[in-house]
Amino acid sequence: MIQELKNSYGTLFEEELLQEIIASATYKEVPEGFKLIEIGDYVKSMPLLVSGAIKILREDTDGDELLLYYLEKGETCTMTMACCMGQKKSEIRAIAETDTKLIMIPIEKMEVWTAKYKSWRDFVFESYHNRINELLLTVDSVAFLNMDERLLNYLKEKVRVTNTSILKNTHQEIAYDLHSSRVVISRLLKKLEKLGSIELHRNYIKILDLNKV
Amino acid sequence: MIQELKNSYGTLFEEELLQEIIASATYKEVPEGFKLIEIGDYVKSMPLLVSGAIKILREDTDGDELLLYYLEKGETCTMTMACCMGQKKSEIRAIAETDTKLIMIPIEKMEVWTAKYKSWRDFVFESYHNRINELLLTVDSVAFLNMDERLLNYLKEKVRVTNTSILKNTHQEIAYDLHSSRVVISRLLKKLEKLGSIELHRNYIKILDLNKV
DNA sequence: CTAATTATGCAACCTATGTTACATAACTAT
DNA sequence: ATAGTTATGTAACATAGGTTGCATAATTAG
């Protein structure tokens, strides 16, 4: 864990804070698909991402989902942080998009470190700032873009986050993330295939060139 | 200003912090419609709302707008805060929805007070938390609701924020806020009128009962 | 008072996206 | 190999909401 921590956060935090993290945090590895947080959960520790990616989802009253954004190495779940501090229930669901390594910080430390370490304050504010910007991009996407553009962005983002050009997803799963229907996604994917941007297969999509469009 | 400050923030901040605010902040009154922040602005001070309401808007590349949420008494523009701290450009536009009274804090104080006062830290975190939740509601609205439901929520929220049942808006203005078209909004408003929920007039809408639907 | 401007009403139409239904292909388990 | 299950393809259709065009009412300017 020590090596992992220094790798991802070594330049961000001062030595003394790193020591405190090592002393109080726990290390955790979760496999792809692992559900880290469910809507309504009370969260008792705050995750720092060391490697992998986590997708953050929103759900409406009918159980319809929407992908909000991904968390990556060096980031933290700001919403969880907010929940921890306020002792509120989680507003979102968090699922490991890939195999993921995490450092879990007990919430008691939050308040203490915020008072004590400038680097921690900066990190926390930076996290909030990033998260708000991600949410703004989500709003932009849903409010201003058509489904074909959203799908394209979704594929690009997924390639980036998973760092592979073979996306192991069914059309149905993509439809859930984009809050659309399977038929619509199949239709749009077929269009992209005809343009030569992707190749469709059962259970996976091979990305050729998403900048053709 | 002192009275205004104690009125809105007296229970929130300790006496010493209140004194520091009084010493370094400036007081500002702006009329309805006043543009406080434009997208791309560098922001040099952080507003604390004393009375009135501010609407926060997002814009896409084509100049299309979307209302994100309102700021009210006792709240602060978290995005501005984020901008200040990171020396970044504003991602949003802020316009006074009603006549509004503000206390402007110079950004240099932010870092200092965050280290020094727990009540300030709590306030800042609480603000971030609230703003993220507002943004989530915006995402919900845009992603999961139809235009008729969004319009209804818009009217309800506007009644609440402006504290009057006479909404002085043209259909075009509402259309801008909801990122829709004038014709669509007129159509849906007419439906609400036929249900007896509202009364349509030139330049204003009289709200009768929005819970009929 | 008249002309110009602005807000609203409304019909006709278009399109993106969602829905239903069914066929077929590709896997999985027995 | 066979049957069942899951993923994909595709057509036909439904609908919310966006667009165009124009009429009319209300307001303002000259």
Short mmCIF file of C-alpha atoms (C1' of nucleotides) in Angstrom, two decimals:
data_model
loop_
_atom_site.label_atom_id
_atom_site.label_comp_id
_atom_site.label_asym_id
_atom_site.label_seq_id
_atom_site.Cartn_x
_atom_site.Cartn_y
_atom_site.Cartn_z
CA MET A 1 0.00 0.00 0.00
CA ILE A 2 2.79 2.42 0.86
CA GLN A 3 4.24 2.19 -2.61
CA GLU A 4 0.83 2.57 -4.21
CA LEU A 5 0.08 5.61 -2.10
CA LYS A 6 3.36 7.37 -2.86
CA ASN A 7 2.91 6.55 -6.51
CA SER A 8 -0.44 8.25 -6.83
CA TYR A 9 -0.33 10.87 -4.10
CA GLY A 10 3.36 11.29 -3.26
CA THR A 11 3.74 14.66 -4.91
CA LEU A 12 0.34 15.85 -3.74
CA PHE A 13 0.68 15.34 0.03
CA GLU A 14 3.49 16.26 2.36
CA GLU A 15 5.46 13.50 4.07
CA GLU A 16 3.78 13.91 7.45
CA LEU A 17 0.31 13.54 5.93
CA LEU A 18 1.42 10.50 3.94
CA GLN A 19 2.56 8.92 7.22
CA GLU A 20 -0.79 9.67 8.82
CA ILE A 21 -2.60 8.12 5.88
CA ILE A 22 -0.46 4.99 6.09
CA ALA A 23 -1.16 4.77 9.82
CA SER A 24 -4.94 5.06 9.64
CA ALA A 25 -6.08 4.02 6.19
CA THR A 26 -6.83 0.55 4.88
CA TYR A 27 -6.01 -0.83 1.48
CA LYS A 28 -8.64 -2.45 -0.69
CA GLU A 29 -8.74 -4.18 -4.07
CA VAL A 30 -12.04 -4.74 -5.80
CA PRO A 31 -12.80 -6.56 -9.07
CA GLU A 32 -14.55 -5.09 -12.10
CA GLY A 33 -18.28 -4.82 -11.50
CA PHE A 34 -17.94 -4.61 -7.72
CA LYS A 35 -20.52 -2.31 -6.17
CA LEU A 36 -18.77 0.09 -3.82
CA ILE A 37 -21.68 2.29 -2.85
CA GLU A 38 -25.43 1.96 -3.25
CA ILE A 39 -27.93 4.81 -3.25
CA GLY A 40 -29.14 5.36 0.30
CA ASP A 41 -26.03 3.89 1.91
CA TYR A 42 -24.44 5.63 4.85
CA VAL A 43 -20.77 5.87 4.05
CA LYS A 44 -18.16 5.52 6.76
CA SER A 45 -14.95 5.89 4.84
CA MET A 46 -13.66 7.88 1.98
CA PRO A 47 -11.91 6.21 -0.97
CA LEU A 48 -8.73 7.45 -2.65
CA LEU A 49 -8.26 5.83 -6.05
CA VAL A 50 -4.88 4.28 -6.63
CA SER A 51 -5.57 2.49 -9.89
CA GLY A 52 -8.53 1.47 -12.01
CA ALA A 53 -11.74 3.39 -12.57
CA ILE A 54 -15.09 3.72 -10.86
CA LYS A 55 -18.30 4.71 -12.54
CA ILE A 56 -20.72 6.93 -10.71
CA LEU A 57 -24.39 6.46 -11.52
CA ARG A 58 -27.57 8.33 -10.77
CA GLU A 59 -30.96 6.64 -10.59
CA ASP A 60 -34.47 8.06 -10.81
CA THR A 61 -37.56 6.89 -8.95
CA ASP A 62 -38.44 4.34 -11.65
CA GLY A 63 -35.02 2.71 -11.38
CA ASP A 64 -33.75 4.28 -14.60
CA GLU A 65 -30.02 4.88 -14.53
CA LEU A 66 -27.67 7.49 -15.91
CA LEU A 67 -23.88 7.44 -15.93
CA LEU A 68 -22.60 10.65 -14.38
CA TYR A 69 -18.83 10.27 -14.77
CA TYR A 70 -15.81 8.14 -14.02
CA LEU A 71 -13.39 8.45 -11.13
CA GLU A 72 -9.78 7.67 -11.92
CA LYS A 73 -6.36 7.33 -10.35
CA GLY A 74 -5.58 10.19 -7.99
CA GLU A 75 -9.22 11.10 -7.52
CA THR A 76 -11.69 10.67 -4.72
CA CYS A 77 -15.43 10.31 -4.49
CA THR A 78 -16.40 13.82 -3.56
CA MET A 79 -20.00 12.88 -3.05
CA THR A 80 -18.96 10.27 -0.55
CA MET A 81 -16.92 12.95 1.16
CA ALA A 82 -19.95 15.19 1.28
CA CYS A 83 -22.01 12.32 2.63
CA CYS A 84 -19.44 11.50 5.28
CA MET A 85 -19.15 15.03 6.53
CA GLY A 86 -22.89 15.59 6.69
CA GLN A 87 -23.77 12.07 7.83
CA LYS A 88 -26.16 11.91 4.90
CA LYS A 89 -27.21 9.04 2.68
CA SER A 90 -25.47 8.54 -0.61
CA GLU A 91 -27.19 10.12 -3.62
CA ILE A 92 -25.32 7.96 -6.08
CA ARG A 93 -24.20 4.44 -6.89
CA ALA A 94 -20.53 3.62 -7.43
CA ILE A 95 -19.41 0.55 -9.38
CA ALA A 96 -15.88 -0.50 -10.30
CA GLU A 97 -15.52 -0.13 -14.06
CA THR A 98 -12.24 -2.03 -14.04
CA ASP A 99 -10.31 -3.88 -11.34
CA THR A 100 -9.59 -1.13 -8.86
CA LYS A 101 -7.20 -0.41 -6.01
CA LEU A 102 -8.32 1.91 -3.25
CA ILE A 103 -7.08 3.46 -0.06
CA MET A 104 -9.89 3.91 2.41
CA ILE A 105 -9.72 6.83 4.83
CA PRO A 106 -11.82 6.77 7.98
CA ILE A 107 -14.08 9.83 8.04
CA GLU A 108 -12.89 11.02 11.47
CA LYS A 109 -9.62 12.03 9.82
CA MET A 110 -11.34 14.29 7.31
CA GLU A 111 -12.04 17.12 9.70
CA VAL A 112 -8.68 16.84 11.44
CA TRP A 113 -6.60 16.83 8.29
CA THR A 114 -8.60 19.65 6.77
CA ALA A 115 -7.63 21.82 9.71
CA LYS A 116 -4.05 20.58 9.87
CA TYR A 117 -2.73 20.17 6.32
CA LYS A 118 -2.90 22.72 3.55
CA SER A 119 -2.14 20.02 0.99
CA TRP A 120 -5.17 18.07 2.16
CA ARG A 121 -7.39 21.14 1.96
CA ASP A 122 -6.15 21.83 -1.53
CA PHE A 123 -6.82 18.25 -2.51
CA VAL A 124 -10.34 18.33 -1.11
CA PHE A 125 -11.20 21.62 -2.80
CA GLU A 126 -9.66 20.48 -6.04
CA SER A 127 -11.77 17.32 -5.83
CA TYR A 128 -14.97 19.27 -5.31
CA HIS A 129 -14.03 21.54 -8.15
CA ASN A 130 -13.35 18.62 -10.50
CA ARG A 131 -16.52 16.87 -9.54
CA ILE A 132 -18.62 19.94 -10.15
CA ASN A 133 -17.02 20.36 -13.56
CA GLU A 134 -17.72 16.72 -14.38
CA LEU A 135 -21.33 17.21 -13.37
CA LEU A 136 -21.54 20.30 -15.57
CA LEU A 137 -20.28 18.24 -18.50
CA THR A 138 -22.93 15.65 -17.74
CA VAL A 139 -25.59 18.34 -17.71
CA ASP A 140 -24.26 19.70 -21.01
CA SER A 141 -24.33 16.29 -22.54
CA VAL A 142 -27.86 15.43 -21.49
CA ALA A 143 -29.27 18.90 -22.11
CA PHE A 144 -27.55 19.95 -25.32
CA LEU A 145 -26.49 16.86 -27.25
CA ASN A 146 -28.35 14.32 -29.35
CA MET A 147 -28.08 10.63 -28.60
CA ASP A 148 -25.62 9.97 -31.43
CA GLU A 149 -23.22 12.57 -30.06
CA ARG A 150 -23.68 11.31 -26.51
CA LEU A 151 -22.99 7.76 -27.66
CA LEU A 152 -19.84 8.88 -29.43
CA ASN A 153 -18.61 10.71 -26.34
CA TYR A 154 -19.49 7.70 -24.24
CA LEU A 155 -17.40 5.40 -26.41
CA LYS A 156 -14.45 7.81 -26.46
CA GLU A 157 -14.56 8.21 -22.69
CA LYS A 158 -14.78 4.46 -22.17
CA VAL A 159 -11.80 3.84 -24.43
CA ARG A 160 -9.85 6.42 -22.45
CA VAL A 161 -10.84 5.15 -19.02
CA THR A 162 -10.40 1.44 -19.70
CA ASN A 163 -7.36 2.07 -21.91
CA THR A 164 -8.36 -0.48 -24.53
CA SER A 165 -10.04 -0.40 -27.94
CA ILE A 166 -12.11 -3.50 -27.24
CA LEU A 167 -15.16 -2.48 -25.22
CA LYS A 168 -16.73 -5.48 -23.53
CA ASN A 169 -20.31 -4.29 -23.35
CA THR A 170 -23.67 -5.31 -24.62
CA HIS A 171 -25.86 -2.71 -26.28
CA GLN A 172 -28.25 -3.03 -23.36
CA GLU A 173 -25.56 -2.01 -20.88
CA ILE A 174 -24.71 1.06 -22.94
CA ALA A 175 -28.40 1.91 -23.13
CA TYR A 176 -28.63 1.80 -19.34
CA ASP A 177 -25.64 4.11 -18.91
CA LEU A 178 -27.05 6.63 -21.37
CA HIS A 179 -30.62 6.20 -20.16
CA SER A 180 -31.81 5.16 -23.57
CA SER A 181 -33.20 1.93 -25.03
CA ARG A 182 -31.35 -1.03 -26.47
CA VAL A 183 -32.94 -0.66 -29.90
CA VAL A 184 -31.89 2.96 -30.18
CA ILE A 185 -28.31 2.19 -29.20
CA SER A 186 -28.13 -0.76 -31.61
CA ARG A 187 -29.41 1.52 -34.37
CA LEU A 188 -26.83 4.23 -33.70
CA LEU A 189 -24.00 1.73 -33.25
CA LYS A 190 -24.90 0.20 -36.61
CA LYS A 191 -24.59 3.66 -38.16
CA LEU A 192 -21.12 4.05 -36.66
CA GLU A 193 -20.17 0.63 -37.99
CA LYS A 194 -21.29 1.62 -41.50
CA LEU A 195 -19.11 4.72 -41.21
CA GLY A 196 -16.18 2.45 -40.39
CA SER A 197 -15.71 3.86 -36.89
CA ILE A 198 -16.34 0.62 -35.03
CA GLU A 199 -16.85 -3.10 -35.53
CA LEU A 200 -19.77 -4.79 -33.79
CA HIS A 201 -19.53 -8.25 -32.27
CA ARG A 202 -21.47 -10.21 -29.73
CA ASN A 203 -20.57 -8.91 -26.25
CA TYR A 204 -17.88 -6.55 -27.46
CA ILE A 205 -17.25 -3.59 -29.72
CA LYS A 206 -13.95 -3.01 -31.47
CA ILE A 207 -13.14 0.67 -31.76
CA LEU A 208 -11.46 1.59 -35.04
CA ASP A 209 -11.59 5.38 -35.35
CA LEU A 210 -14.06 7.52 -33.45
CA ASN A 211 -12.87 10.75 -35.00
CA LYS A 212 -14.15 9.87 -38.46
CA VAL A 213 -17.53 11.48 -37.85
CA MET B 1 -24.12 45.57 6.37
CA ILE B 2 -23.38 44.44 9.90
CA GLN B 3 -27.04 43.87 10.63
CA GLU B 4 -27.58 42.08 7.34
CA LEU B 5 -24.62 39.84 7.99
CA LYS B 6 -25.66 38.88 11.51
CA ASN B 7 -29.17 38.29 10.26
CA SER B 8 -28.18 35.75 7.65
CA TYR B 9 -24.96 34.32 9.04
CA GLY B 10 -24.97 35.22 12.74
CA THR B 11 -25.70 31.72 13.96
CA LEU B 12 -23.46 30.12 11.38
CA PHE B 13 -20.18 31.91 12.10
CA GLU B 14 -18.44 32.61 15.38
CA GLU B 15 -18.07 36.21 16.56
CA GLU B 16 -14.39 36.51 15.64
CA LEU B 17 -15.05 35.42 12.06
CA LEU B 18 -17.99 37.79 11.80
CA GLN B 19 -15.65 40.60 12.82
CA GLU B 20 -13.13 39.56 10.20
CA ILE B 21 -15.84 39.51 7.56
CA ILE B 22 -17.00 42.97 8.54
CA ALA B 23 -13.43 44.22 8.38
CA SER B 24 -12.58 42.89 4.94
CA ALA B 25 -15.79 42.39 2.99
CA THR B 26 -17.75 44.90 0.95
CA TYR B 27 -21.49 45.24 0.73
CA LYS B 28 -23.29 45.29 -2.60
CA GLU B 29 -26.88 45.72 -3.78
CA VAL B 30 -27.82 44.75 -7.30
CA PRO B 31 -31.15 45.11 -9.13
CA GLU B 32 -33.15 42.32 -10.73
CA GLY B 33 -31.58 41.28 -14.01
CA PHE B 34 -28.08 42.41 -13.04
CA LYS B 35 -25.40 40.16 -14.45
CA LEU B 36 -23.01 39.23 -11.66
CA ILE B 37 -20.78 36.77 -13.49
CA GLU B 38 -20.33 35.94 -17.15
CA ILE B 39 -18.93 32.70 -18.52
CA GLY B 40 -15.18 33.05 -18.93
CA ASP B 41 -14.85 35.75 -16.26
CA TYR B 42 -12.03 35.56 -13.77
CA VAL B 43 -13.63 36.07 -10.40
CA LYS B 44 -11.84 37.98 -7.68
CA SER B 45 -14.34 37.87 -4.86
CA MET B 46 -16.80 35.48 -3.43
CA PRO B 47 -20.42 36.47 -2.80
CA LEU B 48 -22.45 35.65 0.32
CA LEU B 49 -26.16 36.12 -0.32
CA VAL B 50 -27.96 38.23 2.22
CA SER B 51 -31.30 38.58 0.48
CA GLY B 52 -32.81 38.01 -2.93
CA ALA B 53 -32.01 35.24 -5.37
CA ILE B 54 -29.50 34.61 -8.12
CA LYS B 55 -30.01 32.29 -11.03
CA ILE B 56 -27.10 30.23 -12.26
CA LEU B 57 -27.07 29.40 -15.96
CA ARG B 58 -25.06 27.12 -18.17
CA GLU B 59 -24.50 27.77 -21.87
CA ASP B 60 -23.43 25.48 -24.69
CA THR B 61 -21.24 26.32 -27.67
CA ASP B 62 -24.21 27.51 -29.76
CA GLY B 63 -25.25 29.98 -27.07
CA ASP B 64 -28.16 27.82 -25.87
CA GLU B 65 -28.88 28.32 -22.19
CA LEU B 66 -30.04 26.15 -19.35
CA LEU B 67 -31.03 27.19 -15.83
CA LEU B 68 -29.04 25.14 -13.35
CA TYR B 69 -30.46 26.37 -10.03
CA TYR B 70 -31.08 29.36 -7.80
CA LEU B 71 -28.92 30.70 -5.01
CA GLU B 72 -30.76 32.10 -2.03
CA LYS B 73 -30.21 33.85 1.29
CA GLY B 74 -27.47 32.24 3.33
CA GLU B 75 -25.88 30.61 0.32
CA THR B 76 -22.78 31.27 -1.69
CA CYS B 77 -21.74 30.67 -5.24
CA THR B 78 -19.69 27.54 -4.85
CA MET B 79 -18.57 27.60 -8.43
CA THR B 80 -17.20 31.06 -7.93
CA MET B 81 -15.40 29.75 -4.90
CA ALA B 82 -13.94 26.95 -6.96
CA CYS B 83 -12.94 29.46 -9.62
CA CYS B 84 -11.34 31.75 -7.07
CA MET B 85 -9.28 29.03 -5.45
CA GLY B 86 -8.06 27.58 -8.71
CA GLN B 87 -7.74 30.91 -10.53
CA LYS B 88 -9.92 29.45 -13.25
CA LYS B 89 -12.48 31.03 -15.55
CA SER B 90 -16.12 30.86 -14.61
CA GLU B 91 -18.05 27.96 -16.13
CA ILE B 92 -21.38 29.60 -15.49
CA ARG B 93 -23.36 32.82 -15.76
CA ALA B 94 -24.99 34.39 -12.68
CA ILE B 95 -27.90 36.81 -12.96
CA ALA B 96 -29.92 38.40 -10.17
CA GLU B 97 -33.39 36.91 -10.28
CA THR B 98 -34.72 39.53 -7.87
CA ASP B 99 -33.18 42.62 -6.26
CA THR B 100 -30.33 41.14 -4.29
CA LYS B 101 -28.05 42.06 -1.39
CA LEU B 102 -24.59 40.58 -1.24
CA ILE B 103 -21.51 40.55 0.92
CA MET B 104 -18.38 40.23 -1.18
CA ILE B 105 -15.40 38.44 0.34
CA PRO B 106 -11.95 38.94 -1.17
CA ILE B 107 -10.53 35.61 -2.23
CA GLU B 108 -7.32 35.97 -0.22
CA LYS B 109 -9.39 35.38 2.91
CA MET B 110 -10.71 32.06 1.69
CA GLU B 111 -7.54 30.08 2.32
CA VAL B 112 -6.82 31.82 5.61
CA TRP B 113 -10.27 31.35 7.08
CA THR B 114 -10.44 27.76 5.92
CA ALA B 115 -7.35 27.02 7.99
CA LYS B 116 -8.43 29.16 10.93
CA TYR B 117 -12.16 28.71 11.50
CA LYS B 118 -14.02 25.45 11.74
CA SER B 119 -17.31 27.23 11.16
CA TRP B 120 -15.98 28.58 7.87
CA ARG B 121 -14.79 25.14 6.80
CA ASP B 122 -18.18 23.70 7.66
CA PHE B 123 -19.88 26.44 5.70
CA VAL B 124 -17.69 25.88 2.66
CA PHE B 125 -18.18 22.12 2.70
CA GLU B 126 -21.88 22.49 3.27
CA SER B 127 -22.01 24.84 0.27
CA TYR B 128 -20.21 22.41 -1.97
CA HIS B 129 -22.48 19.67 -0.79
CA ASN B 130 -25.61 21.69 -1.47
CA ARG B 131 -24.41 22.75 -4.87
CA ILE B 132 -23.62 19.21 -5.89
CA ASN B 133 -27.07 18.13 -4.79
CA GLU B 134 -28.65 20.96 -6.78
CA LEU B 135 -26.67 19.88 -9.81
CA LEU B 136 -27.84 16.31 -9.32
CA LEU B 137 -31.43 17.53 -9.29
CA THR B 138 -30.75 19.43 -12.50
CA VAL B 139 -29.34 16.28 -14.09
CA ASP B 140 -32.37 14.32 -12.89
CA SER B 141 -34.69 16.87 -14.33
CA VAL B 142 -33.05 17.05 -17.74
CA ALA B 143 -32.36 13.33 -18.00
CA PHE B 144 -35.50 11.78 -16.55
CA LEU B 145 -38.38 14.23 -16.88
CA ASN B 146 -40.54 15.34 -19.79
CA MET B 147 -40.88 18.98 -20.65
CA ASP B 148 -44.32 19.29 -19.03
CA GLU B 149 -42.95 18.04 -15.71
CA ARG B 150 -39.87 20.23 -16.02
CA LEU B 151 -42.06 23.25 -16.72
CA LEU B 152 -44.20 22.50 -13.71
CA ASN B 153 -41.15 22.20 -11.47
CA TYR B 154 -39.77 25.39 -12.97
CA LEU B 155 -42.94 27.30 -12.13
CA LYS B 156 -43.07 25.89 -8.60
CA GLU B 157 -39.44 26.77 -7.97
CA LYS B 158 -39.90 30.26 -9.37
CA VAL B 159 -42.91 30.88 -7.14
CA ARG B 160 -40.88 29.74 -4.15
CA VAL B 161 -37.78 31.75 -4.97
CA THR B 162 -39.51 34.99 -5.91
CA ASN B 163 -42.13 34.53 -3.23
CA THR B 164 -45.02 35.70 -5.40
CA SER B 165 -47.75 34.05 -7.46
CA ILE B 166 -47.40 36.50 -10.33
CA LEU B 167 -44.49 35.44 -12.50
CA LYS B 168 -43.33 38.27 -14.69
CA ASN B 169 -41.93 36.29 -17.60
CA THR B 170 -42.56 35.90 -21.27
CA HIS B 171 -42.88 32.41 -22.68
CA GLN B 172 -39.64 33.02 -24.56
CA GLU B 173 -37.74 33.64 -21.34
CA ILE B 174 -39.03 30.42 -19.83
CA ALA B 175 -38.07 28.60 -23.01
CA TYR B 176 -34.50 29.88 -22.67
CA ASP B 177 -34.24 28.74 -19.05
CA LEU B 178 -35.49 25.27 -19.90
CA HIS B 179 -33.60 25.10 -23.17
CA SER B 180 -36.75 24.59 -25.16
CA SER B 181 -38.63 26.65 -27.76
CA ARG B 182 -41.21 29.36 -27.26
CA VAL B 183 -43.91 27.44 -29.15
CA VAL B 184 -43.44 24.35 -27.01
CA ILE B 185 -43.65 26.34 -23.78
CA SER B 186 -46.73 28.25 -24.96
CA ARG B 187 -48.34 24.92 -25.83
CA LEU B 188 -47.65 23.41 -22.42
CA LEU B 189 -48.63 26.58 -20.54
CA LYS B 190 -51.93 26.60 -22.41
CA LYS B 191 -52.52 23.04 -21.22
CA LEU B 192 -51.89 24.13 -17.62
CA GLU B 193 -54.28 27.03 -18.09
CA LYS B 194 -56.99 24.67 -19.34
CA LEU B 195 -56.44 22.56 -16.24
CA GLY B 196 -57.02 25.68 -14.14
CA SER B 197 -53.52 25.69 -12.68
CA ILE B 198 -52.48 29.05 -14.09
CA GLU B 199 -53.81 32.12 -15.86
CA LEU B 200 -51.93 33.43 -18.90
CA HIS B 201 -51.47 37.14 -19.58
CA ARG B 202 -49.15 39.22 -21.67
CA ASN B 203 -45.80 39.44 -19.84
CA TYR B 204 -46.97 37.63 -16.76
CA ILE B 205 -48.44 34.38 -15.51
CA LYS B 206 -50.74 34.16 -12.53
CA ILE B 207 -50.24 30.97 -10.57
CA LEU B 208 -53.47 29.50 -9.19
CA ASP B 209 -52.69 25.95 -8.10
CA LEU B 210 -49.74 23.96 -9.38
CA ASN B 211 -50.63 20.84 -7.44
CA LYS B 212 -53.76 20.15 -9.45
CA VAL B 213 -51.93 17.99 -11.93
"C1'" DC C 1 -53.90 58.37 -33.98
"C1'" DT C 2 -51.05 55.38 -36.69
"C1'" DA C 3 -47.23 52.52 -37.39
"C1'" DA C 4 -43.98 49.54 -35.58
"C1'" DT C 5 -42.75 46.18 -32.21
"C1'" DT C 6 -43.46 42.43 -29.12
"C1'" DA C 7 -46.04 38.55 -27.06
"C1'" DT C 8 -49.09 35.00 -27.69
"C1'" DG C 9 -52.02 31.48 -30.19
"C1'" DC C 10 -52.31 27.99 -33.31
"C1'" DA C 11 -52.02 24.82 -37.23
"C1'" DA C 12 -49.22 21.92 -40.03
"C1'" DC C 13 -45.32 19.55 -40.33
"C1'" DC C 14 -40.65 17.20 -39.26
"C1'" DT C 15 -37.52 14.40 -36.72
"C1'" DA C 16 -35.20 12.09 -33.00
"C1'" DT C 17 -36.07 8.84 -30.07
"C1'" DG C 18 -38.75 5.46 -27.83
"C1'" DT C 19 -41.78 1.03 -28.27
"C1'" DT C 20 -43.33 -3.43 -29.91
"C1'" DA C 21 -42.65 -7.40 -32.21
"C1'" DC C 22 -40.19 -10.84 -34.23
"C1'" DA C 23 -36.22 -13.17 -36.58
"C1'" DT C 24 -31.77 -14.79 -36.29
"C1'" DA C 25 -27.25 -15.55 -34.49
"C1'" DA C 26 -24.25 -16.84 -30.87
"C1'" DC C 27 -23.34 -18.69 -26.88
"C1'" DT C 28 -24.34 -22.14 -22.51
"C1'" DA C 29 -25.78 -26.04 -20.16
"C1'" DT C 30 -27.33 -30.70 -20.22
"C1'" DA D 1 -26.46 -32.65 -30.48
"C1'" DT D 2 -30.37 -30.30 -28.48
"C1'" DA D 3 -32.72 -26.99 -26.00
"C1'" DG D 4 -32.68 -22.87 -23.75
"C1'" DT D 5 -30.87 -18.36 -23.13
"C1'" DT D 6 -28.88 -14.03 -24.41
"C1'" DA D 7 -27.45 -10.58 -27.83
"C1'" DT D 8 -28.23 -8.39 -31.98
"C1'" DG D 9 -30.73 -6.82 -36.34
"C1'" DT D 10 -34.55 -4.74 -38.30
"C1'" DA D 11 -39.10 -3.14 -39.52
"C1'" DA D 12 -43.24 -0.74 -38.32
"C1'" DC D 13 -45.17 2.36 -35.54
"C1'" DA D 14 -46.01 6.05 -31.68
"C1'" DT D 15 -45.01 10.37 -29.64
"C1'" DA D 16 -42.68 14.32 -27.51
"C1'" DG D 17 -40.96 18.11 -28.82
"C1'" DG D 18 -38.80 21.12 -32.22
"C1'" DT D 19 -39.73 24.17 -36.61
"C1'" DT D 20 -42.11 27.23 -39.81
"C1'" DG D 21 -45.38 30.35 -40.89
"C1'" DC D 22 -48.85 33.30 -40.00
"C1'" DA D 23 -52.71 35.67 -37.41
"C1'" DT D 24 -53.94 38.49 -33.72
"C1'" DA D 25 -53.61 41.02 -29.51
"C1'" DA D 26 -51.15 44.17 -26.59
"C1'" DT D 27 -47.83 47.66 -26.05
"C1'" DT D 28 -44.70 51.36 -27.44
"C1'" DA D 29 -42.81 54.88 -30.42
"C1'" DG D 30 -43.36 58.59 -33.46
#
